[in-house]
Coordinates of C-alpha atoms in Angstrom, one line a residue:
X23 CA -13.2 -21.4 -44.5
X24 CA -15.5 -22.1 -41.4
X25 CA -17.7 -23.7 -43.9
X26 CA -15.6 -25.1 -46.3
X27 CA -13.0 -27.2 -43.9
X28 CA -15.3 -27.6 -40.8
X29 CA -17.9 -29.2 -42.6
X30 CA -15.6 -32.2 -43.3
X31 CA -15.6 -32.6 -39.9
X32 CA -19.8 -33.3 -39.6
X33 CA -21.0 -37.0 -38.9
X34 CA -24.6 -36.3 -39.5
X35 CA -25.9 -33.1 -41.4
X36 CA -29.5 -33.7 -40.7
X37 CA -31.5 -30.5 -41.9
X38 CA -31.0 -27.6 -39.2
X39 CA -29.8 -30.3 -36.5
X40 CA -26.5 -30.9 -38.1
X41 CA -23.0 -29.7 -37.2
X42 CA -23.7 -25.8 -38.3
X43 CA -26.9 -25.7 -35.3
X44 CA -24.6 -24.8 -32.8
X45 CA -21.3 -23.8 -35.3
X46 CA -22.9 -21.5 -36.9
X47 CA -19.5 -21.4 -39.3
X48 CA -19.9 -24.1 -40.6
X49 CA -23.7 -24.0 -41.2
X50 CA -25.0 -23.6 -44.9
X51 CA -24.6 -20.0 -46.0
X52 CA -23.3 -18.1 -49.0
X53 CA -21.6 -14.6 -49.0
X54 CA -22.1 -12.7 -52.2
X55 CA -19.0 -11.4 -54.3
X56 CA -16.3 -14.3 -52.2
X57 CA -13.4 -15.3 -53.7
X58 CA -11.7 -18.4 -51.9
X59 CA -7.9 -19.4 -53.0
X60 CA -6.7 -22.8 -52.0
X61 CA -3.0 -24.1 -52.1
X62 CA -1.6 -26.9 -53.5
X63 CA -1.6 -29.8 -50.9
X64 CA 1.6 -30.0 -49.5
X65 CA 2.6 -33.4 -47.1
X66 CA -1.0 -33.5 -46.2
X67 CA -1.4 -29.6 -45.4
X68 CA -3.7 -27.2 -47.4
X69 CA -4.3 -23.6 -46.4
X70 CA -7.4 -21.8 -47.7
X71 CA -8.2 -17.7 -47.2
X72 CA -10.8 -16.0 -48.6
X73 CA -12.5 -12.8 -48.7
X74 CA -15.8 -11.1 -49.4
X75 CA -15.8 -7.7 -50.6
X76 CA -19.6 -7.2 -50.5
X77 CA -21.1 -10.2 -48.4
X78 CA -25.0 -9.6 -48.6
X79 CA -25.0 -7.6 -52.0
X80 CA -25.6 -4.4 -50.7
X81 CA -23.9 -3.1 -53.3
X82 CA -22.9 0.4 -52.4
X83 CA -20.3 2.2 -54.6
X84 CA -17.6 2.2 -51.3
X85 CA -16.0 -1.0 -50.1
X86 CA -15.9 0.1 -46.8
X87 CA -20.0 0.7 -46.9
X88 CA -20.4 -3.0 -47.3
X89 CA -20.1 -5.5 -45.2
X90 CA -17.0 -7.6 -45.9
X91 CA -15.8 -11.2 -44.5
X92 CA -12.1 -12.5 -43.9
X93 CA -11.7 -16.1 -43.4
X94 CA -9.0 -18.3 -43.5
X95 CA -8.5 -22.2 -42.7
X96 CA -5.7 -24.7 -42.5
X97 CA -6.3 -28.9 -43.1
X98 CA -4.4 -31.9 -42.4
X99 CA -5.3 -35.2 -44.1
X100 CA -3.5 -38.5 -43.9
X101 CA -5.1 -41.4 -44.2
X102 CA -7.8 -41.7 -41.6
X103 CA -6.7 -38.3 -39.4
X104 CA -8.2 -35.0 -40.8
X105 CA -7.9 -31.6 -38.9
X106 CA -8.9 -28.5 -39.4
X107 CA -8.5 -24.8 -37.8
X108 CA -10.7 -22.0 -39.0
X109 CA -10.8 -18.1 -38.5
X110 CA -13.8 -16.1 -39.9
X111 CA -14.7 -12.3 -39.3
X112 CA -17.5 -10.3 -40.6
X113 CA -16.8 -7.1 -40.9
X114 CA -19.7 -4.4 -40.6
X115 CA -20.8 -1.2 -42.1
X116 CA -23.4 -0.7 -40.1
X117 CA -22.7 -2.4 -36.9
X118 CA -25.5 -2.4 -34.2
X119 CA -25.5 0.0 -31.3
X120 CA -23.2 -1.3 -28.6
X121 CA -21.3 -3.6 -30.5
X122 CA -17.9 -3.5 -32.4
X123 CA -19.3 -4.9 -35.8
X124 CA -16.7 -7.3 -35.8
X125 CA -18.8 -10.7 -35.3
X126 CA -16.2 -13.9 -35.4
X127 CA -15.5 -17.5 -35.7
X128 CA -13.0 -19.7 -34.4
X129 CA -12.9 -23.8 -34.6
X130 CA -10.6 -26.5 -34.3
X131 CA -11.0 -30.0 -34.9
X132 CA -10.2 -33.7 -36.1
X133 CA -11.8 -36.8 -36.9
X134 CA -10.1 -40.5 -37.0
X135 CA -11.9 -43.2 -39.0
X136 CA -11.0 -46.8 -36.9
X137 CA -12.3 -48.6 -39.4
X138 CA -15.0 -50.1 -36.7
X139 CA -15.8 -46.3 -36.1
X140 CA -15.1 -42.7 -36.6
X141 CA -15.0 -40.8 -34.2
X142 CA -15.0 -36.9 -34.6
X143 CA -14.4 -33.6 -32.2
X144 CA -14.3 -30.2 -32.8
X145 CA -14.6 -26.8 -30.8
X146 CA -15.7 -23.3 -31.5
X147 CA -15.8 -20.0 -30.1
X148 CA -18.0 -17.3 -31.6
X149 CA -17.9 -14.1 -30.8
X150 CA -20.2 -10.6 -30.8
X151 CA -22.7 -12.4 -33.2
X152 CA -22.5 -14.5 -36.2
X153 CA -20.0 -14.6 -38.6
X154 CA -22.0 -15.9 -41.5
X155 CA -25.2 -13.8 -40.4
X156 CA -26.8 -17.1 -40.7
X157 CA -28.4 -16.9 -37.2
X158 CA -31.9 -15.6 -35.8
X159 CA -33.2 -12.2 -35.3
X160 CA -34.6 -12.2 -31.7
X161 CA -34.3 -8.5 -31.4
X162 CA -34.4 -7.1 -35.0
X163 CA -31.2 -6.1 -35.7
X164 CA -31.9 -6.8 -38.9
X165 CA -28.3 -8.3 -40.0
X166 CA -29.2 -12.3 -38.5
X167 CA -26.5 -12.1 -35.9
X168 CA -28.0 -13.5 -33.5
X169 CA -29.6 -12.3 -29.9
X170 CA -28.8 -8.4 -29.0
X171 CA -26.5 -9.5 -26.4
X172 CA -24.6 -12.0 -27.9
X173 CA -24.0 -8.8 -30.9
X174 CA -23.2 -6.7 -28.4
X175 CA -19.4 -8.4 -26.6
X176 CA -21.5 -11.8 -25.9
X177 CA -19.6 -15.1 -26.7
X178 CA -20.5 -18.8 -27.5
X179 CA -18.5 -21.8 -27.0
X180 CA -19.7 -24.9 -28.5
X181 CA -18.5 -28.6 -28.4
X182 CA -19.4 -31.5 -30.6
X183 CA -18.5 -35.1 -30.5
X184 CA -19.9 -37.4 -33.3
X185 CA -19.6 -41.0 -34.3
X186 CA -20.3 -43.0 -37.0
X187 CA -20.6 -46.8 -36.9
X188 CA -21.2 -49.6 -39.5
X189 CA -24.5 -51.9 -38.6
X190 CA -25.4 -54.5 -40.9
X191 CA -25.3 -53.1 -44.2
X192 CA -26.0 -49.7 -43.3
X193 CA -24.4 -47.1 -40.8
X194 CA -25.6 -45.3 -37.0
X195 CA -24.9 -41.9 -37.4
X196 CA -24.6 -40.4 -33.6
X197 CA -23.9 -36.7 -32.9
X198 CA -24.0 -34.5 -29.4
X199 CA -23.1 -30.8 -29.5
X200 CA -23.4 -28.2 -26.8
X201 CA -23.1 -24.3 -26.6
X202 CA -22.3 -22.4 -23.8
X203 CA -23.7 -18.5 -24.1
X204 CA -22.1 -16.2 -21.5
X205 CA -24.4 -13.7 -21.6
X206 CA -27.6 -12.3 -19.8
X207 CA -31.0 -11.7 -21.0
X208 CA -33.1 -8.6 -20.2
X209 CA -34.6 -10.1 -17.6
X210 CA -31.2 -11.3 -15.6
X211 CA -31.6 -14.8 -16.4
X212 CA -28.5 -16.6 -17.2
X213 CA -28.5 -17.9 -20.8
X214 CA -28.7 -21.6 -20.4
X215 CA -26.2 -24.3 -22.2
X216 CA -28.4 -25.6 -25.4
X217 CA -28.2 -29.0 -26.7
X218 CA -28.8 -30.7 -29.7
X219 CA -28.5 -34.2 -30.0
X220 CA -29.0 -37.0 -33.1
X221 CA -29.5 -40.1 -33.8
X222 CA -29.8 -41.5 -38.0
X223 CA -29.1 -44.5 -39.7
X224 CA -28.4 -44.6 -43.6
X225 CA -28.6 -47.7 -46.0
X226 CA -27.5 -47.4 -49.0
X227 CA -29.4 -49.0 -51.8
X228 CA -26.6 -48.1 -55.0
X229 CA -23.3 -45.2 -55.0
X230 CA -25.9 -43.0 -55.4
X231 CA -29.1 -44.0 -53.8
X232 CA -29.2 -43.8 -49.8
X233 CA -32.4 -44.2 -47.3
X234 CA -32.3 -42.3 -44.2
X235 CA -34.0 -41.9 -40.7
X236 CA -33.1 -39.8 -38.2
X237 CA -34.9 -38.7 -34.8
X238 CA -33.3 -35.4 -33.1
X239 CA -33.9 -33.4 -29.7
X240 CA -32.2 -30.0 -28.9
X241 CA -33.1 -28.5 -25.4
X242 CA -32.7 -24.5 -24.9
X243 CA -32.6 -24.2 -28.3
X244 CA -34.7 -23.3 -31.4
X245 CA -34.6 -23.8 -35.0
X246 CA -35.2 -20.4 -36.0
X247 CA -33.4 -18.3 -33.5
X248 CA -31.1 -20.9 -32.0
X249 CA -30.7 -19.4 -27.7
X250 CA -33.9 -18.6 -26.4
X251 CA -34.9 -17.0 -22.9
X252 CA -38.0 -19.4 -23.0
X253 CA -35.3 -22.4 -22.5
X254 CA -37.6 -24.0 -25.5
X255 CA -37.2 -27.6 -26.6
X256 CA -37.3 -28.8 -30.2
X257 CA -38.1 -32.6 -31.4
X258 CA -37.6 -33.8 -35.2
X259 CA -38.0 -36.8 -36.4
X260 CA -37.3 -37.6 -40.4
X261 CA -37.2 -40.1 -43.2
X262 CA -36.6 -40.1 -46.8
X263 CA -34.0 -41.1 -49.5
X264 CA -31.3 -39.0 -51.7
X265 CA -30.1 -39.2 -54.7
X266 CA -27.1 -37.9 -56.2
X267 CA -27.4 -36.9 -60.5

């Protein structure tokens, strides 16, 4: 539901620099062997659960031998308000030494479009790794949780604010998030804040047809293992055009 409701939230979705960078949630994944139920919409509410019985296809004959995700998710829409609040959990069958094997996800948000502007805010906290094993593998673990000690009790809370504004006949896409990790490395260096920050345009040429640019900058942050002890920075700069068949 991470994915499913918080991505309605995202401004700009710019290839690894989007929303999911630093809410890892409500980055691209897929679970194997999910089945999602939504209900009806109900004064503007929806409520969405789902489960995975078997989220990587390990296929082992015991359901408890897998690993195995719970989510669930609640959305308001009216008009130009939307919000959200997500819950997701992974749930291990081989969890790593010194953690609980419970890696987990929890965001709220909303967006308001002013007409002039929409304006968009969410939060998140993540705890002992990645929900959607969607992150890096610093320390081979070999599941993609994420760094050894943020698997092992470590915890992330990230902020985003993003804005989108009409200019001329196209529109500035702006989007800031930040991640707070509360752990220590091996060295005893505090893990820094990371950063990633955007800024795109789009101009549409037909319904279907829209050319982008974008240039992006994240600070203490890769694109493959996200937190890094190095305090790395990462620059991205892109252009192209979609099409939707």
């Amino acid at each position: 539901m991470g994915q499913v409701y918080g991505n309605a939230l995202e401004i700009a979705s710019w290839k690894e620099m989007g929303m999911g960078a630093t809410f890892k949630a409500s980055d691209n994944y897929q679970f194997d062997n999910l089945v999602n139920y939504f209900s009806p919409v109900w004064r503007g509410f929806q409520a969405g659960v789902g489960y995975a019985f078997d989220a990587d296809g390990r296929d082992r004959f015991r359901t408890a031998a897998n690993n195995r995700a719970i989510s669930a998710g609640l959305k308001y829409e009216d008009g130009p308000l939307l919000a959200v609040a997500t819950w997701d959990q992974l749930r291990l069958a081989d969890a790593p030494a010194g953690s609980n094997g419970r890696p987990q996800a929890v965001q709220l948000g909303a967006s308001y479009d002013f007409e002039v502007l929409k304006l968009s805010l969410a939060w998140s906290r993540q705890r002992n790794g990645y929900a959607g094993m969607d992150g890096g593998d610093p320390d081979g673990l070999g599941q993609n949780l994420g760094p050894a000690a943020f698997v092992r009790g470590g915890t992330v809370d990230a902020w985003l604010v993003g804005a989108s504004v009409p200019a001329g006949p196209g529109t500035v896409l702006l989007q800031w998030s930040l991640a707070h990790p509360d752990w220590r490395w091996d060295n005893g260096a505090a893990a820094r804040n990371a950063q990633v920050m955007t800024l795109g345009y789009t101009y549409g040429l037909s319904p279907r047809t829209t050319l982008y640019a974008f240039a992006g900058y994240a600070s203490n942050y890769t694109l493959d293992d996200q937190f890094d002890p190095a305090h790395s920075h990462t620059t991205r700069v892109g252009t192209g055009i979609s099409h939707r068949f």
